[in-house]
Amino acid sequence: MLKESIVAELKRICGDEDVLTTPEALKAYSYDGTTNWIKEPEAVVFPKTASEISEVLKLANREKIPVTPRGGGTNVSGGSVPWFGGIVLCTTKMNKIKKIDKENLSCTVECGVVLQDLNTALAKEGLFFPPDPQSFLGATIGGIIAENAGGPACVKYGVTKQYVLGLQVVLPTGEIVNLGGRTLKNVAGYDLIHLFISSEGTLGVISEAELKVNPLPPARKTIVAVYDSVEKAGETVFRVLENGVIPGKIELLDNWVINRIEEMMPMGLPKEADAMLLFECDGIEEAVQKETDKIVEIAKIYGARDVRVAKDMDEANRYWMARRAGFAAVFGKAKTVLSEDVTVPRGMIPALIRKSKEIAKKYGLELVILGHAGDGNLHPSFLTDINNKEHYERAQKAMEEIIYAAVELGGVLSGEHGIGLEKQKFFMRVTDPVAIDLMKKIKALFDPNNIMNPGKIWE
């Protein structure tokens, strides 16, 4: 428990109503989007300005109290779980969209702005922020930057790091620093912005961001391709791309996910299919039509037994709603879900799927696969129960083998979820030790007392 004098100081900084210490509140901030990492903080604070963040961090640094930054708490790596207790610094009250600059295709936002709210505001100006993690209804911009979030649209538009022009960051020592600016090009000195992107809240608290945004595409089309073999679906992904077509999105759902979606929201998905791919083409109307025709042609050549083009936006929206329901279907079916976000070069998708199925069979487990196939980022998942020790350990071993298989195929152990607590032991084993040493030295430089989100990334 924090000393009463510390709690009193936090209340002086943030206000009585913005410091929580009740057992119910501490429980509510003890977990994130994972189902197997839980740890309660000793206090939760809701700063409303960068200055308040600064005062909280100066206090924590002086008293050597751990601070875990948190936005919507939607991350799925244990990153916002306060593993060493201390203070959860929740940014959800810093939720102002300060400026939308249509002329320069940029916007200025506070760290606690929810992605859906930002895109709703941008849409009124004919703009959008392309990275689209499936937690967009609750994920905040600060967390999205700290995790370098991705989502389905990355195949064409890239991940968050491609859209950050400038940052305001509060360092663990309480200093407020402004990095980057508002221009697309900026090579003035070291690129410090990118140290904070993917830093998982271990180097400081992102308080404000200048983001690049894009004009909304005038036309979209959705294509559904149905397969009797999930491997053939995987092959179609890179065949489409090697033929010069780059859709906005390419998503893969396996038989298990298709059937669970049909149980939740019947919409006529092919329940007997081994897999289906969802494509979305966007851009000017003529180009979208040509890309759609080409995808239909390639999907048929490479094994699709049925290819449909959604006749209108209503039908297209139903397909994409089903895709978004995929994770809910997985996480709603078991007490504990081990779901990873391994990523391989796109040409290796069929090999990763084959290997994952072999591993699942070896351990007698049911494998679920869905993911952003367009950028090689799959989410193999095992449904288990952390209270069933034998089954849980079997699922852990199987997932460990899938992660190493992805790395052996030239991939990485995380495409968009980050390391957090979930992948620490794998990170240490597959990352160049010199690189890890550099990261630790950077961490020590920014955070000499190791108060910022301690216990994350490396063991």
Short mmCIF file of C-alpha atoms in Angstrom, two decimals:
data_model
loop_
_atom_site.label_atom_id
_atom_site.label_comp_id
_atom_site.label_asym_id
_atom_site.label_seq_id
_atom_site.Cartn_x
_atom_site.Cartn_y
_atom_site.Cartn_z
CA MET A 1 0.00 0.00 0.00
CA LEU A 2 1.14 3.52 -0.74
CA LYS A 3 1.78 5.72 2.27
CA GLU A 4 -1.09 8.05 3.14
CA SER A 5 1.17 11.03 2.51
CA ILE A 6 1.82 9.82 -1.06
CA VAL A 7 -1.91 9.38 -1.74
CA ALA A 8 -2.52 12.85 -0.33
CA GLU A 9 0.14 14.27 -2.64
CA LEU A 10 -1.45 12.52 -5.66
CA LYS A 11 -4.83 14.03 -4.71
CA ARG A 12 -3.26 17.47 -4.46
CA ILE A 13 -1.89 17.03 -8.01
CA CYS A 14 -4.87 15.43 -9.76
CA GLY A 15 -7.82 16.24 -7.49
CA ASP A 16 -9.61 13.99 -4.99
CA GLU A 17 -12.00 12.55 -7.56
CA ASP A 18 -9.17 11.57 -9.90
CA VAL A 19 -7.25 9.35 -7.48
CA LEU A 20 -8.74 5.90 -6.83
CA THR A 21 -7.66 3.52 -4.06
CA THR A 22 -10.77 1.44 -3.31
CA PRO A 23 -10.45 -2.37 -3.69
CA GLU A 24 -13.04 -2.32 -6.48
CA ALA A 25 -11.11 0.31 -8.44
CA LEU A 26 -7.77 -1.44 -7.98
CA LYS A 27 -9.32 -4.70 -9.22
CA ALA A 28 -10.73 -2.95 -12.29
CA TYR A 29 -7.24 -1.74 -13.29
CA SER A 30 -5.44 -5.03 -12.59
CA TYR A 31 -5.77 -6.56 -16.07
CA ASP A 32 -5.77 -5.75 -19.78
CA GLY A 33 -7.12 -7.56 -22.86
CA THR A 34 -5.27 -10.78 -21.98
CA THR A 35 -6.86 -13.46 -19.81
CA ASN A 36 -3.79 -14.71 -17.94
CA TRP A 37 -1.98 -11.62 -16.51
CA ILE A 38 -3.47 -9.95 -13.42
CA LYS A 39 -1.86 -7.66 -10.82
CA GLU A 40 -3.45 -4.87 -8.79
CA PRO A 41 -1.94 -1.37 -8.50
CA GLU A 42 -1.86 0.57 -5.24
CA ALA A 43 -3.51 3.66 -6.73
CA VAL A 44 -5.02 4.79 -10.02
CA VAL A 45 -4.66 8.42 -11.11
CA PHE A 46 -6.32 10.33 -13.96
CA PRO A 47 -4.20 13.35 -14.90
CA LYS A 48 -5.84 15.95 -17.13
CA THR A 49 -2.74 17.80 -18.39
CA ALA A 50 0.89 17.15 -19.22
CA SER A 51 1.79 19.26 -16.18
CA GLU A 52 -0.15 16.91 -13.90
CA ILE A 53 1.58 13.90 -15.48
CA SER A 54 4.88 15.67 -14.85
CA GLU A 55 4.09 16.23 -11.17
CA VAL A 56 2.97 12.62 -10.70
CA LEU A 57 6.19 11.34 -12.30
CA LYS A 58 8.42 13.67 -10.26
CA LEU A 59 6.78 12.33 -7.10
CA ALA A 60 7.06 8.71 -8.23
CA ASN A 61 10.68 9.17 -9.28
CA ARG A 62 11.57 10.77 -5.96
CA GLU A 63 9.88 7.97 -4.00
CA LYS A 64 10.88 5.23 -6.50
CA ILE A 65 7.27 4.12 -7.02
CA PRO A 66 6.48 2.09 -10.18
CA VAL A 67 4.20 3.86 -12.69
CA THR A 68 2.27 1.97 -15.37
CA PRO A 69 0.79 4.18 -18.13
CA ARG A 70 -2.61 3.03 -19.39
CA GLY A 71 -5.13 4.21 -21.95
CA GLY A 72 -8.17 2.05 -22.68
CA GLY A 73 -6.42 -1.07 -21.33
CA THR A 74 -7.23 -2.94 -24.55
CA ASN A 75 -3.72 -4.24 -25.24
CA VAL A 76 -3.19 -7.99 -25.39
CA SER A 77 0.37 -8.50 -24.15
CA GLY A 78 0.05 -7.64 -20.45
CA GLY A 79 1.69 -4.29 -21.25
CA SER A 80 -0.63 -2.16 -19.09
CA VAL A 81 -0.79 -4.62 -16.17
CA PRO A 82 0.98 -3.00 -13.15
CA TRP A 83 3.28 -5.97 -12.52
CA PHE A 84 5.11 -4.33 -9.62
CA GLY A 85 2.08 -2.53 -8.19
CA GLY A 86 2.52 1.18 -7.64
CA ILE A 87 0.54 3.75 -9.64
CA VAL A 88 -1.56 3.19 -12.76
CA LEU A 89 -1.51 6.48 -14.67
CA CYS A 90 -4.66 6.40 -16.77
CA THR A 91 -4.84 8.93 -19.61
CA THR A 92 -8.50 8.63 -20.56
CA LYS A 93 -9.36 12.15 -19.29
CA MET A 94 -6.86 13.68 -21.73
CA ASN A 95 -9.19 13.19 -24.67
CA LYS A 96 -9.25 16.44 -26.63
CA ILE A 97 -8.85 16.57 -30.41
CA LYS A 98 -7.05 19.91 -30.47
CA LYS A 99 -6.82 20.50 -34.21
CA ILE A 100 -7.67 18.91 -37.57
CA ASP A 101 -5.59 20.48 -40.34
CA LYS A 102 -7.23 19.42 -43.61
CA GLU A 103 -4.87 21.55 -45.69
CA ASN A 104 -1.80 19.73 -44.36
CA LEU A 105 -3.48 16.34 -43.76
CA SER A 106 -2.63 16.21 -40.07
CA CYS A 107 -4.24 16.46 -36.66
CA THR A 108 -3.17 17.28 -33.10
CA VAL A 109 -4.60 15.08 -30.34
CA GLU A 110 -4.20 14.39 -26.65
CA CYS A 111 -3.06 10.93 -25.68
CA GLY A 112 -6.41 9.71 -24.32
CA VAL A 113 -8.43 10.25 -27.51
CA VAL A 114 -10.18 7.02 -28.50
CA LEU A 115 -9.42 5.97 -32.09
CA GLN A 116 -13.09 5.63 -33.02
CA ASP A 117 -13.77 9.18 -31.77
CA LEU A 118 -10.84 10.48 -33.80
CA ASN A 119 -12.00 8.78 -36.99
CA THR A 120 -15.57 10.01 -36.47
CA ALA A 121 -14.28 13.57 -36.22
CA LEU A 122 -11.91 13.12 -39.17
CA ALA A 123 -14.69 11.66 -41.36
CA LYS A 124 -16.60 14.95 -41.12
CA GLU A 125 -13.62 16.50 -42.91
CA GLY A 126 -13.30 13.67 -45.45
CA LEU A 127 -10.22 12.24 -43.69
CA PHE A 128 -9.20 9.10 -41.76
CA PHE A 129 -6.36 7.70 -39.64
CA PRO A 130 -5.41 4.43 -41.40
CA PRO A 131 -3.99 2.17 -38.60
CA ASP A 132 -7.05 0.28 -37.35
CA PRO A 133 -6.44 -2.11 -34.44
CA GLN A 134 -9.59 -4.12 -33.82
CA SER A 135 -9.84 -2.55 -30.37
CA PHE A 136 -10.59 0.80 -32.03
CA LEU A 137 -13.75 1.30 -29.95
CA GLY A 138 -11.66 1.63 -26.77
CA ALA A 139 -8.00 1.97 -27.76
CA THR A 140 -6.47 5.40 -27.16
CA ILE A 141 -3.93 7.19 -29.33
CA GLY A 142 -1.22 7.13 -26.64
CA GLY A 143 -1.50 3.36 -26.31
CA ILE A 144 -1.70 2.88 -30.07
CA ILE A 145 1.60 4.76 -30.45
CA ALA A 146 3.27 3.07 -27.46
CA GLU A 147 2.38 -0.35 -28.95
CA ASN A 148 2.88 0.68 -32.63
CA ALA A 149 -0.52 -0.82 -33.34
CA GLY A 150 -1.49 -2.21 -36.71
CA GLY A 151 -4.71 -3.86 -37.84
CA PRO A 152 -6.23 -5.03 -41.14
CA ALA A 153 -5.40 -1.93 -43.19
CA CYS A 154 -1.62 -2.29 -42.75
CA VAL A 155 -1.19 -4.27 -45.94
CA LYS A 156 -1.68 -1.07 -47.93
CA TYR A 157 -1.29 1.75 -45.41
CA GLY A 158 1.37 0.56 -42.96
CA VAL A 159 1.41 0.67 -39.16
CA THR A 160 1.19 3.52 -36.64
CA LYS A 161 4.85 4.53 -36.88
CA GLN A 162 4.27 5.72 -40.45
CA TYR A 163 1.73 8.32 -39.17
CA VAL A 164 3.48 9.96 -36.21
CA LEU A 165 4.91 13.38 -37.11
CA GLY A 166 5.50 14.72 -33.63
CA LEU A 167 5.15 13.82 -29.96
CA GLN A 168 4.97 15.52 -26.61
CA VAL A 169 6.36 13.17 -23.97
CA VAL A 170 6.69 13.42 -20.21
CA LEU A 171 9.92 11.76 -19.13
CA PRO A 172 10.20 9.67 -15.93
CA THR A 173 12.05 12.58 -14.31
CA GLY A 174 9.09 14.86 -15.01
CA GLU A 175 10.58 16.87 -17.87
CA ILE A 176 8.18 17.62 -20.73
CA VAL A 177 9.84 17.27 -24.14
CA ASN A 178 8.52 18.02 -27.64
CA LEU A 179 9.88 15.85 -30.45
CA GLY A 180 9.49 16.02 -34.24
CA GLY A 181 7.01 18.52 -35.64
CA ARG A 182 4.21 18.81 -38.20
CA THR A 183 6.09 18.12 -41.42
CA LEU A 184 6.43 14.90 -43.41
CA LYS A 185 10.17 15.38 -43.71
CA ASN A 186 12.32 16.03 -40.66
CA VAL A 187 15.94 14.94 -40.35
CA ALA A 188 17.10 17.38 -37.68
CA GLY A 189 19.29 15.23 -35.45
CA TYR A 190 18.54 11.81 -34.01
CA ASP A 191 15.04 10.46 -34.68
CA LEU A 192 14.00 10.35 -31.02
CA ILE A 193 10.28 10.01 -31.84
CA HIS A 194 10.76 6.42 -32.88
CA LEU A 195 12.33 5.51 -29.54
CA PHE A 196 8.92 6.10 -27.95
CA ILE A 197 6.94 4.27 -30.65
CA SER A 198 6.78 0.61 -29.52
CA SER A 199 8.36 1.52 -26.17
CA GLU A 200 5.32 0.09 -24.34
CA GLY A 201 5.33 2.89 -21.78
CA THR A 202 8.80 2.04 -20.49
CA LEU A 203 10.52 5.32 -21.43
CA GLY A 204 7.91 7.96 -20.56
CA VAL A 205 4.28 8.98 -20.98
CA ILE A 206 3.15 10.17 -24.42
CA SER A 207 0.88 13.14 -23.66
CA GLU A 208 0.14 14.58 -27.10
CA ALA A 209 0.71 13.61 -30.74
CA GLU A 210 0.79 15.21 -34.17
CA LEU A 211 -0.52 12.62 -36.63
CA LYS A 212 -0.54 12.31 -40.40
CA VAL A 213 -3.98 11.48 -41.80
CA ASN A 214 -5.27 10.52 -45.26
CA PRO A 215 -8.23 11.56 -47.42
CA LEU A 216 -11.08 9.03 -47.29
CA PRO A 217 -11.06 6.86 -50.41
CA PRO A 218 -14.11 7.61 -52.63
CA ALA A 219 -14.88 3.97 -53.46
CA ARG A 220 -14.61 0.55 -51.78
CA LYS A 221 -15.44 -3.02 -52.68
CA THR A 222 -15.37 -6.18 -50.55
CA ILE A 223 -14.59 -9.62 -51.97
CA VAL A 224 -15.13 -12.93 -50.16
CA ALA A 225 -13.18 -16.00 -51.30
CA VAL A 226 -14.11 -19.43 -49.88
CA TYR A 227 -11.63 -22.33 -49.63
CA ASP A 228 -11.60 -26.03 -48.82
CA SER A 229 -7.99 -25.65 -47.66
CA VAL A 230 -6.69 -22.95 -45.34
CA GLU A 231 -3.23 -23.41 -46.90
CA LYS A 232 -4.64 -22.50 -50.34
CA ALA A 233 -6.20 -19.41 -48.80
CA GLY A 234 -2.76 -18.51 -47.46
CA GLU A 235 -1.20 -18.99 -50.90
CA THR A 236 -3.79 -16.73 -52.55
CA VAL A 237 -2.67 -13.84 -50.34
CA PHE A 238 0.80 -13.57 -51.81
CA ARG A 239 -0.38 -14.51 -55.31
CA VAL A 240 -2.66 -11.45 -55.33
CA LEU A 241 0.17 -9.18 -54.19
CA GLU A 242 2.75 -10.58 -56.59
CA ASN A 243 0.31 -9.81 -59.41
CA GLY A 244 0.56 -6.13 -58.57
CA VAL A 245 -2.70 -5.68 -56.66
CA ILE A 246 -2.44 -4.17 -53.16
CA PRO A 247 -5.87 -4.27 -51.51
CA GLY A 248 -6.62 -2.14 -48.47
CA LYS A 249 -7.22 -5.26 -46.38
CA ILE A 250 -6.79 -9.04 -46.63
CA GLU A 251 -8.15 -10.98 -43.65
CA LEU A 252 -8.22 -14.73 -43.01
CA LEU A 253 -10.78 -16.68 -40.96
CA ASP A 254 -10.58 -20.44 -40.43
CA ASN A 255 -13.43 -22.95 -40.12
CA TRP A 256 -13.66 -22.65 -36.33
CA VAL A 257 -14.00 -18.87 -36.45
CA ILE A 258 -16.52 -18.99 -39.33
CA ASN A 259 -18.77 -21.34 -37.34
CA ARG A 260 -18.56 -19.38 -34.09
CA ILE A 261 -19.48 -16.18 -35.96
CA GLU A 262 -22.46 -17.96 -37.52
CA GLU A 263 -23.56 -19.03 -34.03
CA MET A 264 -23.37 -15.46 -32.74
CA MET A 265 -24.77 -13.62 -35.77
CA PRO A 266 -26.09 -15.88 -38.58
CA MET A 267 -25.38 -14.28 -41.94
CA GLY A 268 -24.92 -17.21 -44.30
CA LEU A 269 -21.17 -17.69 -44.03
CA PRO A 270 -19.98 -21.04 -45.53
CA LYS A 271 -19.88 -23.18 -42.36
CA GLU A 272 -18.34 -26.18 -44.12
CA ALA A 273 -15.46 -24.17 -45.64
CA ASP A 274 -11.96 -24.68 -44.25
CA ALA A 275 -11.24 -20.96 -44.56
CA MET A 276 -12.29 -17.73 -46.15
CA LEU A 277 -10.46 -14.58 -47.16
CA LEU A 278 -11.95 -11.10 -46.94
CA PHE A 279 -10.49 -8.49 -49.28
CA GLU A 280 -11.24 -4.79 -49.38
CA CYS A 281 -10.14 -2.64 -52.29
CA ASP A 282 -10.32 1.14 -51.90
CA GLY A 283 -9.43 4.17 -54.02
CA ILE A 284 -10.91 5.83 -57.10
CA GLU A 285 -13.83 3.89 -58.56
CA GLU A 286 -12.21 2.76 -61.83
CA ALA A 287 -9.11 1.41 -60.06
CA VAL A 288 -11.19 -0.34 -57.40
CA GLN A 289 -13.23 -2.15 -60.08
CA LYS A 290 -10.09 -3.30 -61.92
CA GLU A 291 -8.46 -4.52 -58.69
CA THR A 292 -11.64 -6.35 -57.70
CA ASP A 293 -11.82 -8.13 -61.05
CA LYS A 294 -8.17 -9.16 -60.75
CA ILE A 295 -8.61 -10.52 -57.22
CA VAL A 296 -11.62 -12.59 -58.29
CA GLU A 297 -9.58 -14.02 -61.19
CA ILE A 298 -6.52 -14.86 -59.05
CA ALA A 299 -8.55 -16.36 -56.18
CA LYS A 300 -10.26 -18.75 -58.61
CA ILE A 301 -6.95 -19.74 -60.21
CA TYR A 302 -5.39 -20.54 -56.80
CA GLY A 303 -8.10 -22.74 -55.36
CA ALA A 304 -11.10 -20.72 -54.20
CA ARG A 305 -14.27 -22.75 -54.71
CA ASP A 306 -16.49 -19.70 -54.44
CA VAL A 307 -15.76 -15.99 -54.84
CA ARG A 308 -18.35 -13.32 -54.11
CA VAL A 309 -18.28 -9.55 -54.48
CA ALA A 310 -20.49 -7.77 -51.93
CA LYS A 311 -23.30 -6.14 -53.89
CA ASP A 312 -23.44 -3.01 -51.73
CA MET A 313 -22.03 -1.37 -48.60
CA ASP A 314 -24.61 -3.00 -46.34
CA GLU A 315 -23.47 -6.47 -47.36
CA ALA A 316 -19.82 -5.43 -47.15
CA ASN A 317 -20.33 -4.00 -43.66
CA ARG A 318 -21.87 -7.30 -42.50
CA TYR A 319 -18.77 -9.19 -43.60
CA TRP A 320 -16.46 -6.77 -41.81
CA MET A 321 -18.61 -6.81 -38.70
CA ALA A 322 -18.27 -10.59 -38.74
CA ARG A 323 -14.51 -10.27 -39.01
CA ARG A 324 -14.40 -7.91 -36.04
CA ALA A 325 -16.49 -10.39 -34.07
CA GLY A 326 -13.84 -13.05 -34.67
CA PHE A 327 -11.75 -12.23 -31.61
CA ALA A 328 -14.83 -11.96 -29.40
CA ALA A 329 -15.81 -15.42 -30.62
CA VAL A 330 -12.42 -16.81 -29.65
CA PHE A 331 -12.12 -15.13 -26.24
CA GLY A 332 -15.71 -15.92 -25.31
CA LYS A 333 -15.26 -19.66 -25.66
CA ALA A 334 -12.70 -20.40 -22.95
CA LYS A 335 -11.56 -19.22 -19.53
CA THR A 336 -8.04 -18.73 -20.87
CA VAL A 337 -7.01 -18.05 -24.45
CA LEU A 338 -3.42 -18.16 -25.66
CA SER A 339 -3.45 -16.00 -28.78
CA GLU A 340 -0.27 -14.79 -30.44
CA ASP A 341 0.47 -12.39 -33.28
CA VAL A 342 3.40 -14.00 -35.05
CA THR A 343 4.27 -12.51 -38.41
CA VAL A 344 6.09 -14.11 -41.34
CA PRO A 345 7.02 -13.00 -44.85
CA ARG A 346 3.78 -13.35 -46.82
CA GLY A 347 5.15 -16.15 -48.98
CA MET A 348 5.60 -18.22 -45.82
CA ILE A 349 1.96 -18.05 -44.71
CA PRO A 350 1.05 -21.53 -46.06
CA ALA A 351 4.15 -23.03 -44.38
CA LEU A 352 3.28 -21.40 -41.04
CA ILE A 353 -0.30 -22.64 -41.22
CA ARG A 354 0.87 -26.21 -42.03
CA LYS A 355 3.41 -26.15 -39.20
CA SER A 356 0.88 -24.74 -36.71
CA LYS A 357 -1.61 -27.51 -37.56
CA GLU A 358 1.11 -30.16 -37.10
CA ILE A 359 2.00 -28.73 -33.69
CA ALA A 360 -1.64 -28.59 -32.60
CA LYS A 361 -2.11 -32.23 -33.63
CA LYS A 362 1.07 -33.25 -31.79
CA TYR A 363 -0.24 -31.77 -28.53
CA GLY A 364 -3.87 -32.87 -29.05
CA LEU A 365 -5.20 -29.28 -29.13
CA GLU A 366 -7.75 -27.50 -31.26
CA LEU A 367 -6.11 -24.68 -33.23
CA VAL A 368 -7.91 -21.49 -34.21
CA ILE A 369 -6.41 -19.23 -36.88
CA LEU A 370 -7.45 -15.77 -37.96
CA GLY A 371 -5.50 -12.67 -38.72
CA HIS A 372 -4.26 -10.00 -41.03
CA ALA A 373 -3.00 -12.30 -43.76
CA GLY A 374 -2.22 -9.41 -46.08
CA ASP A 375 0.85 -8.47 -44.05
CA GLY A 376 1.73 -12.01 -42.93
CA ASN A 377 0.40 -11.36 -39.41
CA LEU A 378 -1.59 -14.34 -38.10
CA HIS A 379 -3.21 -14.92 -34.71
CA PRO A 380 -2.97 -18.66 -33.96
CA SER A 381 -4.94 -19.32 -30.76
CA PHE A 382 -5.45 -22.15 -28.28
CA LEU A 383 -8.49 -22.28 -25.98
CA THR A 384 -7.47 -23.54 -22.58
CA ASP A 385 -8.04 -23.05 -18.83
CA ILE A 386 -5.30 -21.71 -16.57
CA ASN A 387 -6.82 -23.76 -13.70
CA ASN A 388 -6.37 -27.01 -15.65
CA LYS A 389 -2.60 -27.31 -15.18
CA GLU A 390 -2.03 -30.21 -17.56
CA HIS A 391 -4.02 -28.68 -20.43
CA TYR A 392 -2.64 -25.18 -19.87
CA GLU A 393 0.98 -26.39 -19.90
CA ARG A 394 0.29 -28.37 -23.07
CA ALA A 395 -1.14 -25.25 -24.73
CA GLN A 396 1.87 -23.17 -23.60
CA LYS A 397 4.33 -25.68 -25.07
CA ALA A 398 2.42 -25.80 -28.35
CA MET A 399 2.30 -22.01 -28.63
CA GLU A 400 6.00 -21.82 -27.85
CA GLU A 401 6.72 -24.14 -30.79
CA ILE A 402 4.53 -22.04 -33.10
CA ILE A 403 6.44 -18.90 -32.13
CA TYR A 404 9.79 -20.53 -32.83
CA ALA A 405 8.45 -21.93 -36.11
CA ALA A 406 7.48 -18.42 -37.21
CA VAL A 407 10.96 -17.13 -36.38
CA GLU A 408 12.59 -20.02 -38.28
CA LEU A 409 10.46 -19.10 -41.30
CA GLY A 410 12.02 -15.64 -41.27
CA GLY A 411 9.33 -14.00 -39.19
CA VAL A 412 9.05 -12.20 -35.87
CA LEU A 413 7.35 -13.09 -32.60
CA SER A 414 5.10 -10.02 -32.54
CA GLY A 415 3.66 -8.07 -35.42
CA GLU A 416 1.46 -5.64 -33.50
CA HIS A 417 0.75 -6.68 -29.89
CA GLY A 418 4.17 -5.91 -28.41
CA ILE A 419 6.21 -7.92 -25.91
CA GLY A 420 4.76 -6.82 -22.56
CA LEU A 421 4.67 -9.79 -20.19
CA GLU A 422 3.35 -12.26 -22.72
CA LYS A 423 6.46 -12.75 -24.86
CA GLN A 424 9.36 -11.83 -22.60
CA LYS A 425 11.06 -15.21 -22.58
CA PHE A 426 10.79 -15.51 -26.36
CA PHE A 427 12.08 -11.98 -26.87
CA MET A 428 15.22 -12.77 -24.89
CA ARG A 429 15.86 -15.94 -26.87
CA VAL A 430 15.36 -14.66 -30.42
CA THR A 431 16.70 -11.09 -30.20
CA ASP A 432 20.33 -10.16 -30.81
CA PRO A 433 21.90 -9.80 -27.33
CA VAL A 434 23.75 -6.69 -28.45
CA ALA A 435 20.42 -5.12 -29.41
CA ILE A 436 18.96 -6.02 -26.02
CA ASP A 437 21.96 -4.48 -24.29
CA LEU A 438 21.49 -1.26 -26.28
CA MET A 439 17.81 -1.17 -25.35
CA LYS A 440 18.60 -1.62 -21.66
CA LYS A 441 21.15 1.22 -21.81
CA ILE A 442 18.57 3.48 -23.50
CA LYS A 443 16.06 2.56 -20.79
CA ALA A 444 18.59 3.38 -18.05
CA LEU A 445 19.36 6.75 -19.69
CA PHE A 446 15.70 7.83 -19.78
CA ASP A 447 14.61 6.15 -16.56
CA PRO A 448 17.54 5.79 -14.13
CA ASN A 449 15.29 4.69 -11.25
CA ASN A 450 13.37 2.19 -13.43
CA ILE A 451 9.95 3.49 -12.43
CA MET A 452 8.30 3.40 -15.88
CA ASN A 453 6.33 0.20 -16.44
CA PRO A 454 9.00 -2.02 -14.84
CA GLY A 455 9.01 -5.75 -15.50
CA LYS A 456 8.06 -5.45 -19.17
CA ILE A 457 9.76 -6.43 -22.45
CA TRP A 458 12.73 -8.27 -20.87
CA GLU A 459 12.73 -10.56 -17.86
#
